[in-house]
PDB file of C-alpha atoms in Angstrom:
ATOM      1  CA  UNK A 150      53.986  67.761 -12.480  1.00 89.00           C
ATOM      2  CA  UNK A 151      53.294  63.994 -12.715  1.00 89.00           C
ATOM      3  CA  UNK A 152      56.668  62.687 -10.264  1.00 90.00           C
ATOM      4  CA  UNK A 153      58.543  59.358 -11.016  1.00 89.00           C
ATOM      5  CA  UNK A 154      56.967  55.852  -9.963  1.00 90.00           C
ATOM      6  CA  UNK A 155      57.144  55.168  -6.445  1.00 91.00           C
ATOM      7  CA  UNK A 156      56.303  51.583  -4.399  1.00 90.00           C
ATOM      8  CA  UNK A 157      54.318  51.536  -1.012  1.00 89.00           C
ATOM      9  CA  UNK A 158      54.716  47.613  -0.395  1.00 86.00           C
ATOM     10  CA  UNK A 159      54.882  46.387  -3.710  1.00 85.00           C
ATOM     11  CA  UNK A 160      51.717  48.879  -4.798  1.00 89.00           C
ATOM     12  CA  UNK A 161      52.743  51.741  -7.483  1.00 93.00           C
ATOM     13  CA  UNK A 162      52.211  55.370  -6.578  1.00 93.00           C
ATOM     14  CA  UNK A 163      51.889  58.093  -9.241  1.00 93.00           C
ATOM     15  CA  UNK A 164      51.958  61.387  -7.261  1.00 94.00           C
ATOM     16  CA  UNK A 165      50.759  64.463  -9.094  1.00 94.00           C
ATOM     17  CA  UNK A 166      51.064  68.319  -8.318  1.00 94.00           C
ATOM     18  CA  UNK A 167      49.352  71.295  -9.768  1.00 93.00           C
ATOM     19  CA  UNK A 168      49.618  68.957 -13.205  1.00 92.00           C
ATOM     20  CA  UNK A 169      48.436  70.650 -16.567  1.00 91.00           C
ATOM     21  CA  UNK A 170      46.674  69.938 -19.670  1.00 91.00           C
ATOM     22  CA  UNK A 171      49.521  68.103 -21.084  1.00 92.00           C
ATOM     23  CA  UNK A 172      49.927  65.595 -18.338  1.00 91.00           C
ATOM     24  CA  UNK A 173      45.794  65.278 -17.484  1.00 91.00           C
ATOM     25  CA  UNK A 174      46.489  63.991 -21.109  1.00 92.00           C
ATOM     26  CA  UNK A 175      49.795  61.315 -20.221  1.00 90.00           C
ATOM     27  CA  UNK A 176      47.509  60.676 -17.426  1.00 90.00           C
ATOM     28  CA  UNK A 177      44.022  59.180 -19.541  1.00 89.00           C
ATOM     29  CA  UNK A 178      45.979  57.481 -22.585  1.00 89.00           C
ATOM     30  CA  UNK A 179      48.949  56.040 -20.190  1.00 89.00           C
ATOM     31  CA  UNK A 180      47.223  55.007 -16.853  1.00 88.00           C
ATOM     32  CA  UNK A 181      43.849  54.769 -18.579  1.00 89.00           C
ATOM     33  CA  UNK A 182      42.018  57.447 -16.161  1.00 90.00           C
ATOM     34  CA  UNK A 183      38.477  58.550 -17.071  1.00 89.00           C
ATOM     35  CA  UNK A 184      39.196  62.629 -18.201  1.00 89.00           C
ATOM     36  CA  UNK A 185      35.685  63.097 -15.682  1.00 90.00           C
ATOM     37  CA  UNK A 186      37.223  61.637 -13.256  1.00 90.00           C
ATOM     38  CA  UNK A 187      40.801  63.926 -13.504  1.00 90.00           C
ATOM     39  CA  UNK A 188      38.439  67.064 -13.742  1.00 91.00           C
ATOM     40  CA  UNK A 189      36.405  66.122 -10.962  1.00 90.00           C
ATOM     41  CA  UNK A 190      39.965  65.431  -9.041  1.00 91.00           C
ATOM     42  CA  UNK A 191      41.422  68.502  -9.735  1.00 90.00           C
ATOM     43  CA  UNK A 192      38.605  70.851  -9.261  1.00 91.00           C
ATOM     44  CA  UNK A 193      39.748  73.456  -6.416  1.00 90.00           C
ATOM     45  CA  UNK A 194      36.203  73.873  -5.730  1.00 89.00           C
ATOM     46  CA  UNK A 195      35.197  70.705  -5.055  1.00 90.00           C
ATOM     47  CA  UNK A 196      34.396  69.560  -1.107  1.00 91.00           C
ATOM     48  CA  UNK A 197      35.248  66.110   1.243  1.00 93.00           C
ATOM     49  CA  UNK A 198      34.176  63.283  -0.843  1.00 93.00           C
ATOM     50  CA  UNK A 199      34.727  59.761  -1.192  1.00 93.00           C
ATOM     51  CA  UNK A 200      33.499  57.614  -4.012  1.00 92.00           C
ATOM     52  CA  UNK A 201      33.757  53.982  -5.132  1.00 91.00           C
ATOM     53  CA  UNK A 202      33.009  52.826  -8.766  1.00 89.00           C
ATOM     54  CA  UNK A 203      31.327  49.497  -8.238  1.00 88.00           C
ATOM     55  CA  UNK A 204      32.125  49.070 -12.429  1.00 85.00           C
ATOM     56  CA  UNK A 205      36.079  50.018 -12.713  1.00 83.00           C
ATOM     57  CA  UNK A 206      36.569  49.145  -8.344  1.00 86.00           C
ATOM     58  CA  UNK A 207      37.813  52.578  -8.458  1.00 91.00           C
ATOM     59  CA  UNK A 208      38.492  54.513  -5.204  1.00 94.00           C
ATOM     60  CA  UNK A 209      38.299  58.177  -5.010  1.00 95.00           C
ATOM     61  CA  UNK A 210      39.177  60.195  -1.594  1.00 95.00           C
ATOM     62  CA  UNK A 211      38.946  64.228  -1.865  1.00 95.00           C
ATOM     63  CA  UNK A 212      39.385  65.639   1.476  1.00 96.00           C
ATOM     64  CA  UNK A 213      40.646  69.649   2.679  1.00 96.00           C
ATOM     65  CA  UNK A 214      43.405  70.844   3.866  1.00 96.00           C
ATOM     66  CA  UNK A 215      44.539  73.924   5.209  1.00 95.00           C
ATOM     67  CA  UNK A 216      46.275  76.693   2.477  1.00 95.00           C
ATOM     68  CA  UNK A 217      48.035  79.639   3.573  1.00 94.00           C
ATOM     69  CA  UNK A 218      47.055  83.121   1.891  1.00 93.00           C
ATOM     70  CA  UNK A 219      48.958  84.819   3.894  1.00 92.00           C
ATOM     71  CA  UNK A 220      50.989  82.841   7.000  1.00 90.00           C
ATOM     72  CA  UNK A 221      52.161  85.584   9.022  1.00 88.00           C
ATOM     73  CA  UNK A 222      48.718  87.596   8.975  1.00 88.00           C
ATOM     74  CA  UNK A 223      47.158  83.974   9.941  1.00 90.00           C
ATOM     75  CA  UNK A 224      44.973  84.483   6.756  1.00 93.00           C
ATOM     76  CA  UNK A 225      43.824  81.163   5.808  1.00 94.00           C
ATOM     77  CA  UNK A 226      41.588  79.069   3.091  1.00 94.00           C
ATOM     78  CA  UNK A 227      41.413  75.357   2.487  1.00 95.00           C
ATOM     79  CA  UNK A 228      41.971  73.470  -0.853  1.00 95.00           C
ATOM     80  CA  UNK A 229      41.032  70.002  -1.731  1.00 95.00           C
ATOM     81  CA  UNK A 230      42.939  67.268  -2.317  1.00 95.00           C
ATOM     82  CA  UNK A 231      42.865  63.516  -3.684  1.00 94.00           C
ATOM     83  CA  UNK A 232      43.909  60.554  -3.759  1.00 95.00           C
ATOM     84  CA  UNK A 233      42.525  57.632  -6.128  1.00 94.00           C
ATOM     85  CA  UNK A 234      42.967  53.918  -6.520  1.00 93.00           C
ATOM     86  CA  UNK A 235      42.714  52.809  -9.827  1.00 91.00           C
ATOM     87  CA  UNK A 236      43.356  49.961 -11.526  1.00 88.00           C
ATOM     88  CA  UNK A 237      45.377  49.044  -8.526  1.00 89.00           C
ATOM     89  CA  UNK A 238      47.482  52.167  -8.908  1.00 92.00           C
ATOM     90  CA  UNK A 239      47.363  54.834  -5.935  1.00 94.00           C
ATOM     91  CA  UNK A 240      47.427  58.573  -7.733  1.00 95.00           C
ATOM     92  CA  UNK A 241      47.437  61.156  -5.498  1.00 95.00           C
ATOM     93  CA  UNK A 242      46.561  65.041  -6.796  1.00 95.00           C
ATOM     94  CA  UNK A 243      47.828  68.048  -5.353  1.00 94.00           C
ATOM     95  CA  UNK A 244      46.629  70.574  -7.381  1.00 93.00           C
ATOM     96  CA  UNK A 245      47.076  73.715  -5.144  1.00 92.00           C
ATOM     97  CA  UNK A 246      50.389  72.164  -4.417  1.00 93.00           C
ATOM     98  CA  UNK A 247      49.708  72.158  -0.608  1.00 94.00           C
ATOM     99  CA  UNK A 248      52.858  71.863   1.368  1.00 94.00           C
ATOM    100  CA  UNK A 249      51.081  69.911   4.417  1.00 94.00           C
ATOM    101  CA  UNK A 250      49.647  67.137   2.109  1.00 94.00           C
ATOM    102  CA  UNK A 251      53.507  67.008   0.410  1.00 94.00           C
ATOM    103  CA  UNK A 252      54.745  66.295   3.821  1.00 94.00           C
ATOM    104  CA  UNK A 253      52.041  64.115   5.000  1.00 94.00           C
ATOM    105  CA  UNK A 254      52.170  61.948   1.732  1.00 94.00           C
ATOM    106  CA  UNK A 255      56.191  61.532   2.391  1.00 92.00           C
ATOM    107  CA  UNK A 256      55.661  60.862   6.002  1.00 93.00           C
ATOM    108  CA  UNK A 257      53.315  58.283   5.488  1.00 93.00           C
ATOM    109  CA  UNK A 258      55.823  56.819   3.044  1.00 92.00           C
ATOM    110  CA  UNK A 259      58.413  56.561   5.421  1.00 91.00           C
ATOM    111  CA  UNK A 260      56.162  55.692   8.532  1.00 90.00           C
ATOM    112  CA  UNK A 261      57.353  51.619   8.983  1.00 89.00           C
ATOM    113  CA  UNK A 262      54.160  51.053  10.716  1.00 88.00           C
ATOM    114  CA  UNK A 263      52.572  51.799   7.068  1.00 88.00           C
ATOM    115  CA  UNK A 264      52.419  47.914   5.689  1.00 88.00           C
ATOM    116  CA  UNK A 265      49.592  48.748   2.459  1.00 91.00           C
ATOM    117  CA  UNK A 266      48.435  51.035   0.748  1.00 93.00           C
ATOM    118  CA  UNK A 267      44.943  51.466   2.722  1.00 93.00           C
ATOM    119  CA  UNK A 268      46.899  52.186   6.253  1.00 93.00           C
ATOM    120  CA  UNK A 269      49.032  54.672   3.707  1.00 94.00           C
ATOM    121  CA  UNK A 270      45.809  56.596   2.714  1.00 94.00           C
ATOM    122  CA  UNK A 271      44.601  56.826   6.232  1.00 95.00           C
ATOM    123  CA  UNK A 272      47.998  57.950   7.783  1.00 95.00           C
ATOM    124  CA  UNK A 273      48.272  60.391   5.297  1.00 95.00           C
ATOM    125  CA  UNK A 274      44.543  61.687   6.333  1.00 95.00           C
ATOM    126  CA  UNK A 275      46.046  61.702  10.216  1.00 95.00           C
ATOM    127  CA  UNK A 276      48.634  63.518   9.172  1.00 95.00           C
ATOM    128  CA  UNK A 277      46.757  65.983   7.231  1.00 95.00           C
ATOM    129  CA  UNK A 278      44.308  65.914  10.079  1.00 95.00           C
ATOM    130  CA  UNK A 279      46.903  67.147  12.974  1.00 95.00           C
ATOM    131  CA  UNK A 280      47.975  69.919   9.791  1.00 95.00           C
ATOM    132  CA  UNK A 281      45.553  71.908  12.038  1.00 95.00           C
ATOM    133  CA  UNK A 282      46.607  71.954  15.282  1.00 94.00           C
ATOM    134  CA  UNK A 283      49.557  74.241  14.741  1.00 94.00           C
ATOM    135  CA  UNK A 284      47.204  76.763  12.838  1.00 94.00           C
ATOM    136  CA  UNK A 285      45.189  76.711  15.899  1.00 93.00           C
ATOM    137  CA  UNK A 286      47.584  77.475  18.301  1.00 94.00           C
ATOM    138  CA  UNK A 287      48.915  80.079  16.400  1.00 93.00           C
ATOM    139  CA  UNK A 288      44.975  81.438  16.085  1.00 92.00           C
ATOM    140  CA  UNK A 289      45.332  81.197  19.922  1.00 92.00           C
ATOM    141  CA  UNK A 290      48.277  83.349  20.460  1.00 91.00           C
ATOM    142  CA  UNK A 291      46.966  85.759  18.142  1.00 89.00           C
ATOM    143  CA  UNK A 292      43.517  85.846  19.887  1.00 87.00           C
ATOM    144  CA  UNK A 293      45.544  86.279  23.421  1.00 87.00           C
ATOM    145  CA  UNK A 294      47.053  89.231  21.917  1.00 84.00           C
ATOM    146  CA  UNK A 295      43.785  91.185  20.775  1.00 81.00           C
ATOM    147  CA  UNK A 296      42.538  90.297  23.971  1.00 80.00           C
ATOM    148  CA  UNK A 297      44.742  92.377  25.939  1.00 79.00           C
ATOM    149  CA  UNK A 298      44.285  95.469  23.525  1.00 73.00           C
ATOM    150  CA  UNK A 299      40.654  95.366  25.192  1.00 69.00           C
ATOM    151  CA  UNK A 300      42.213  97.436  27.650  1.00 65.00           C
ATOM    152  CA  UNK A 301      44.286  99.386  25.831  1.00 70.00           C
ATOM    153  CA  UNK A 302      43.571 101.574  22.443  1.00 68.00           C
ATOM    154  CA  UNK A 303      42.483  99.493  19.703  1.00 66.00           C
ATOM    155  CA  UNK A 304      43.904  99.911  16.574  1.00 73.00           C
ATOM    156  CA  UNK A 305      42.832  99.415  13.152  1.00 74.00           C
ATOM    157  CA  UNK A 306      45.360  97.035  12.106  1.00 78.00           C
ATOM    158  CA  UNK A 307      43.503  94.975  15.123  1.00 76.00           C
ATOM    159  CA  UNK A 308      40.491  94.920  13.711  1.00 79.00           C
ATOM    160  CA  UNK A 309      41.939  93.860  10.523  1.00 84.00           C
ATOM    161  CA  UNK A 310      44.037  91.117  12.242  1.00 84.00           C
ATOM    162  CA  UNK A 311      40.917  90.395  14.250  1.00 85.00           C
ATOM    163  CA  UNK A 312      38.790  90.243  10.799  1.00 87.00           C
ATOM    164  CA  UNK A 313      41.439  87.594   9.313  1.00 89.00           C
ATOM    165  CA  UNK A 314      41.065  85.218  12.594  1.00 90.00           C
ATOM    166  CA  UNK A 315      37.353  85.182  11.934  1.00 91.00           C
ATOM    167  CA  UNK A 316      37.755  84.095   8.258  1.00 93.00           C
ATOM    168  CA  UNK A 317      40.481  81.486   8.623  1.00 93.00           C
ATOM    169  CA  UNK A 318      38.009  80.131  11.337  1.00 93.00           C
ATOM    170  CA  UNK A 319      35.356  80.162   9.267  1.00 93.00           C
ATOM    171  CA  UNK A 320      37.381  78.455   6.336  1.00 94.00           C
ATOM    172  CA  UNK A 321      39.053  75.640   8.513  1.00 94.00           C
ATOM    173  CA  UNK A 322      35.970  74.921  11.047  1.00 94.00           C
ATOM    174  CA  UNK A 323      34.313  73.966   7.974  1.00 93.00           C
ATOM    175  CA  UNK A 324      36.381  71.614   6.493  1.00 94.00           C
ATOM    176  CA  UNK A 325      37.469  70.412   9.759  1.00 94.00           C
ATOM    177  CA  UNK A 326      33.541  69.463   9.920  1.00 94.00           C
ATOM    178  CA  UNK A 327      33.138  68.096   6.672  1.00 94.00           C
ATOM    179  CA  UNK A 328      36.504  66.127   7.098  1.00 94.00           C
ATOM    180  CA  UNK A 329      35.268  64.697  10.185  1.00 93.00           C
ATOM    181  CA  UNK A 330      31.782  63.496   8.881  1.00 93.00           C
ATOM    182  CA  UNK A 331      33.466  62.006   5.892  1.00 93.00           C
ATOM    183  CA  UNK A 332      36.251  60.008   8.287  1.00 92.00           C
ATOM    184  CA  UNK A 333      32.791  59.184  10.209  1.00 92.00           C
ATOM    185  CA  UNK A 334      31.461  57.342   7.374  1.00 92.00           C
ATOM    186  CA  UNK A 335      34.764  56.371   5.565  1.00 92.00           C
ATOM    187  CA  UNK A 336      34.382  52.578   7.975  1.00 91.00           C
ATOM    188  CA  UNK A 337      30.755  52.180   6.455  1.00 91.00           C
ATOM    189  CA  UNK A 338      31.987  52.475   3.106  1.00 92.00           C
ATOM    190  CA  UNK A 339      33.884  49.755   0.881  1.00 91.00           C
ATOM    191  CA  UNK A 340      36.705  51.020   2.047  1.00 91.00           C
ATOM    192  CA  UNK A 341      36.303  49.964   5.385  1.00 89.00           C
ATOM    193  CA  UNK A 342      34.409  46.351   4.146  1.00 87.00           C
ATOM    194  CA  UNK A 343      36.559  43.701   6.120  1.00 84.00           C
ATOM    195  CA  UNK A 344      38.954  45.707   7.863  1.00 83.00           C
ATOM    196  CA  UNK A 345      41.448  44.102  10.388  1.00 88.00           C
ATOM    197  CA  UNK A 346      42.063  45.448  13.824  1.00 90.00           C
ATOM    198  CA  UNK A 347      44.799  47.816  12.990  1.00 89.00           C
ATOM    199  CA  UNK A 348      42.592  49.187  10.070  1.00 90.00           C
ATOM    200  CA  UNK A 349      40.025  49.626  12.281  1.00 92.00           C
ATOM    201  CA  UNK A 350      42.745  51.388  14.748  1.00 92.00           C
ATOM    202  CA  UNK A 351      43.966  53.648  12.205  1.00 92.00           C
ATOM    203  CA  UNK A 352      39.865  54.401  11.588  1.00 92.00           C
ATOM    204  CA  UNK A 353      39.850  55.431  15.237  1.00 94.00           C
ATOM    205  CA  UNK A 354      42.794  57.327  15.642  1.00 93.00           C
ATOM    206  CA  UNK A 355      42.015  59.402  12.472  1.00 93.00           C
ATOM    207  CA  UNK A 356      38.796  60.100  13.944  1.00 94.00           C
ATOM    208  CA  UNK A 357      39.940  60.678  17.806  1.00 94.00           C
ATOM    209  CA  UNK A 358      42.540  63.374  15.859  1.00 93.00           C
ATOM    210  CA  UNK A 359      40.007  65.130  13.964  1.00 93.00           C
ATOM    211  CA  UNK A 360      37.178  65.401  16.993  1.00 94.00           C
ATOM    212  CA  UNK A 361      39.921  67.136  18.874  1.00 94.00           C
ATOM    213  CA  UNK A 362      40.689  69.414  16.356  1.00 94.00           C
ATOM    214  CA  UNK A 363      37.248  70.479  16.070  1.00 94.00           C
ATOM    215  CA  UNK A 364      36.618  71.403  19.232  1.00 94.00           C
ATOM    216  CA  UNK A 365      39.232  73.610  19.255  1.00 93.00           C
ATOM    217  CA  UNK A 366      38.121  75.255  16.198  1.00 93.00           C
ATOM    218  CA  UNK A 367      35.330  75.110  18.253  1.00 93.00           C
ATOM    219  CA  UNK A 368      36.718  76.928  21.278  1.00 93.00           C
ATOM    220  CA  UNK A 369      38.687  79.913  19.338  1.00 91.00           C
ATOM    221  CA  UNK A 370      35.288  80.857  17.285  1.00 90.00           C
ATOM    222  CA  UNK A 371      33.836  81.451  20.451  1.00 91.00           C
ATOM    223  CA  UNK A 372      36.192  83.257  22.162  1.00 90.00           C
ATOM    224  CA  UNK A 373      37.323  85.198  19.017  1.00 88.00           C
ATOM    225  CA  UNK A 374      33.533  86.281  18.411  1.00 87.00           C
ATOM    226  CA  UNK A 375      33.474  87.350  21.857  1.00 86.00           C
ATOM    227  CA  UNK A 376      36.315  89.405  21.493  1.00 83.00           C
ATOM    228  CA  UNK A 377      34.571  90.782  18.458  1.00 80.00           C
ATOM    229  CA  UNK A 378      31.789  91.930  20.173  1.00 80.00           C
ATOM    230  CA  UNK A 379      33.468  93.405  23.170  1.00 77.00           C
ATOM    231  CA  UNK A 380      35.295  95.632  20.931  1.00 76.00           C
ATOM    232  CA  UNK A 381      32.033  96.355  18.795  1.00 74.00           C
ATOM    233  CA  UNK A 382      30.589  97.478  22.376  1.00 70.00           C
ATOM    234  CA  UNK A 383      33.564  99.711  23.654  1.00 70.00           C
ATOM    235  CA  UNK A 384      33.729 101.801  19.986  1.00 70.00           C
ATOM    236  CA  UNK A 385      30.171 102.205  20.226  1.00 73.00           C
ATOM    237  CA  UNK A 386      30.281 103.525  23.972  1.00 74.00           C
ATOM    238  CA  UNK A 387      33.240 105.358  22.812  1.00 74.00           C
ATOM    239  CA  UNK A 388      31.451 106.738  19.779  1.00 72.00           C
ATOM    240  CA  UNK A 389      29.056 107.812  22.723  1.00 75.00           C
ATOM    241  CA  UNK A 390      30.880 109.893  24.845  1.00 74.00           C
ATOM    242  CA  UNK A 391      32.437 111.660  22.189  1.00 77.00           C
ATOM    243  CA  UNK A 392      29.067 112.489  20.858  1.00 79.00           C
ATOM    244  CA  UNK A 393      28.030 113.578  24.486  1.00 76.00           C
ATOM    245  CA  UNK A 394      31.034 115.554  24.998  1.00 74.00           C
ATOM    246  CA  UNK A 395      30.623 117.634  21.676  1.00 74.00           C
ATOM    247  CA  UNK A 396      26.979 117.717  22.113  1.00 75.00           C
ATOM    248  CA  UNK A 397      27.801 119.499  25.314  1.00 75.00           C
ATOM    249  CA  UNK A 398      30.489 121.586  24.211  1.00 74.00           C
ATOM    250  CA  UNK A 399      28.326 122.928  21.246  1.00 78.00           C
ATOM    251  CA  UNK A 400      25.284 124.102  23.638  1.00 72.00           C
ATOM    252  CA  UNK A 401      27.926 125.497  26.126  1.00 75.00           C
ATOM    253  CA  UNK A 402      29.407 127.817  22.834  1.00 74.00           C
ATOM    254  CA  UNK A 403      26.093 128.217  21.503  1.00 74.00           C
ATOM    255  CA  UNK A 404      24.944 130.629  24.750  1.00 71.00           C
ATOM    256  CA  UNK A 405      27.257 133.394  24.287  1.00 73.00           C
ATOM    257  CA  UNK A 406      26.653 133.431  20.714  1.00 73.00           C
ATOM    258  CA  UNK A 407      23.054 134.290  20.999  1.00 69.00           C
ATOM    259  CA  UNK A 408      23.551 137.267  23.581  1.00 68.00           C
ATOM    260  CA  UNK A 409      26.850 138.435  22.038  1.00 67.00           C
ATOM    261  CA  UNK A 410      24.087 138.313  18.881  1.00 67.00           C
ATOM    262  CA  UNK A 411      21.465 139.860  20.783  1.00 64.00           C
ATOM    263  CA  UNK A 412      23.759 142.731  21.868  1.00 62.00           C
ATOM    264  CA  UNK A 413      25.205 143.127  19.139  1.00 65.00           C
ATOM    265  CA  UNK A 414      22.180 144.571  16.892  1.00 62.00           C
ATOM    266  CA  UNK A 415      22.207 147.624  15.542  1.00 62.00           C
ATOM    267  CA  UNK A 416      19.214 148.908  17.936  1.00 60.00           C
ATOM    268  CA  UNK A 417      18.773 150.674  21.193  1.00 66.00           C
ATOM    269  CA  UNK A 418      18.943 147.955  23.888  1.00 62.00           C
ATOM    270  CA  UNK A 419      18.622 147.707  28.044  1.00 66.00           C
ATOM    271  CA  UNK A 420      21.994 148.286  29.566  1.00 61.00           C
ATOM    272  CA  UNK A 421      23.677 148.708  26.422  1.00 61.00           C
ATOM    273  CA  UNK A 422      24.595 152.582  27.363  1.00 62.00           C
ATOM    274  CA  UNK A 423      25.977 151.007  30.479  1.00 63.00           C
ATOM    275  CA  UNK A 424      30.244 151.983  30.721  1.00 64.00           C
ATOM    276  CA  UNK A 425      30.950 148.151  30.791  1.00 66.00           C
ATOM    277  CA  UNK A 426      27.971 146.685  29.029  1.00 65.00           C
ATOM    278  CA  UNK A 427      30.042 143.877  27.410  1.00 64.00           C
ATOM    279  CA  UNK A 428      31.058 142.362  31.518  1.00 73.00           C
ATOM    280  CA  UNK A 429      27.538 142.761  31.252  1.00 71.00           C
ATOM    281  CA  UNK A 430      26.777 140.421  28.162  1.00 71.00           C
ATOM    282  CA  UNK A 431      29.902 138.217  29.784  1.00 73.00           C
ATOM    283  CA  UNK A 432      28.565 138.054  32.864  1.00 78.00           C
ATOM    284  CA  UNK A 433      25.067 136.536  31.876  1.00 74.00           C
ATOM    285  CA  UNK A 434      26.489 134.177  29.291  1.00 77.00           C
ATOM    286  CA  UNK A 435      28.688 132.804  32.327  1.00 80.00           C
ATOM    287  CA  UNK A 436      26.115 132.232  34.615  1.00 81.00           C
ATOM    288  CA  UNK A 437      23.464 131.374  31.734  1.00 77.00           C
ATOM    289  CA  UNK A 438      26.069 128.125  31.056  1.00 78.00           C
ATOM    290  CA  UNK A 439      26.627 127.238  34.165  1.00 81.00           C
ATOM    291  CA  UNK A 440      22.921 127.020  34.499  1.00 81.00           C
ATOM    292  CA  UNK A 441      22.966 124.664  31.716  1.00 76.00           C
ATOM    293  CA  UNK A 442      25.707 122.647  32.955  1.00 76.00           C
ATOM    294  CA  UNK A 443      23.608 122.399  36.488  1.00 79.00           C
ATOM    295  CA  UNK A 444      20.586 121.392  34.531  1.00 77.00           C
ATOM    296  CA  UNK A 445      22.243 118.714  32.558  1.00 71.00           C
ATOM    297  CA  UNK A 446      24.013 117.411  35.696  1.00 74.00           C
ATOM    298  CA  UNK A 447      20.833 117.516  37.500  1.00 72.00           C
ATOM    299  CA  UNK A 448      19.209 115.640  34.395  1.00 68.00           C
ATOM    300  CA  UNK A 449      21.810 112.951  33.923  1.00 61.00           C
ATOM    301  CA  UNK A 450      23.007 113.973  30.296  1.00 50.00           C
ATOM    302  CA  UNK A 451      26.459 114.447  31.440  1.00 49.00           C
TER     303      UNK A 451
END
């Protein structure tokens, strides 16, 4: 979908979403965009990027953002999206049709403070930015939850909930890094050549944002991996003392199988004319366990 004209202080934006080949086409013969560049653009694979075309003065920004799989399971992934300045144009693509870059694009629109189109790219990239927090505090609750199962039964829909934490952390700590190495170098860049003091703010606060956010992407892998491993311990020791108990319980039924089976061949046998041979054969498979049980007490097996 290739949306109608819009101005940011007298420069033209041409926002695209999840556009296909049709308008990738209206897009190279009508705004005279290199098809490379479009496929390079809209690639859902590609990672944090920014490029400048010393030739055409073209800009290109492709940074991450966070995409929900599945919200209410937390179950997270991260798409690219990007924003280029060509010809003195600002297109912006939004191929995975990301609802937090939709709202930080319109927010940056309607932000006052936003007076060009450089302090509109670099609010948008707060706003994207701060996109995280909310996914991290929701990580956070989650994580307090599973914590207090430690003490109860675990479930497997824990460890499944547990799983999905670990992969949304994985997804978004990465591009959380990669974002912030990219806003790192973004002032070094052309885009940052001669920048006045509020650029140079926006710079910082971008950057401030994104350093908090990963350390508390930071944080939650931690703790979540901890968590992880606490519960790998108890199943094991649990997985342990079942093993002990049944390993136990089958010696303790094995003895008065083997004299109920010695007694019971078809031969002449001590005591076995005896009126009440089988208290007998009961008798000695009682005290023959709780011998066992003495020994294995005595050895520290139980």
């Amino acid at each position: 979908m290739i949306k109608p004209e819009k101005t940011i202080n007298g420069t033209k934006w041409i926002e695209t979403i999840q556009i296909n080949a049709e308008e990738r086409a209206t897009l190279e013969d009508q705004y005279g965009i290199d098809e490379d560049i479009i496929e390079y653009v809209t690639d859902n694979d590609e990672s944090t990027n920014y490029v400048y075309d010393i030739n055409e003065d073209d800009q290109l920004f492709i940074f991450l953002a966070p995409y929900a799989l599945d919200k209410d399971a937390l179950r997270y992934i991260t798409q690219p999206f990007g924003m280029l300045l060509h010809k003195g144009v600002l297109f912006t693509f939004n191929q995975s049709g990301i609802p937090e870059v939709n709202t930080a694009l319109y927010s940056a629109l309607d932000n006052p403070e936003v007076k060009s189109v450089d302090a509109f790219i670099l609010e948008t990239l707060f706003t994207v930015v701060v996109s995280f927090i909310p996914i991290s505090r929701a990580i956070t609750k989650k994580r307090n939850y599973l914590d207090k199962m430690l003490n109860r039964k675990t479930k497997n829909s824990d460890l499944v909930s547990l799983s999905y934490l670990q992969q949304t952390l994985t997804f978004l700590s990465s591009a959380v890094q990669t974002n912030l190495s990219e806003l790192a170098r973004l002032p070094k860049t052309h885009f940052g050549v001669g920048a006045d003091q509020d650029k140079i703010d926006l710079f910082e606060d971008v950057q401030i944002e994104g350093e908090q956010v990963q350390r508390m992407f930071e944080i939650e892998t931690q703790v979540v991996d901890r968590i992880d491993h606490t519960l790998n311990s108890l199943a094991n020791n649990n997985l342990n003392d079942t093993m002990k108990f049944l390993t136990i319980w089958s010696l303790t039924m094995a003895v008065p199988t083997i004299i109920s089976g010695f007694y019971g061949m078809n031969v002449k046998l001590p005591l076995a004319g005896m009126q009440y041979a089988w208290m007998l054969t009961l008798g000695i498979s009682v005290a023959l366990i709780v011998a066992m049980l003495i020994m294995l007490k005595f050895w520290r097996k139980m």
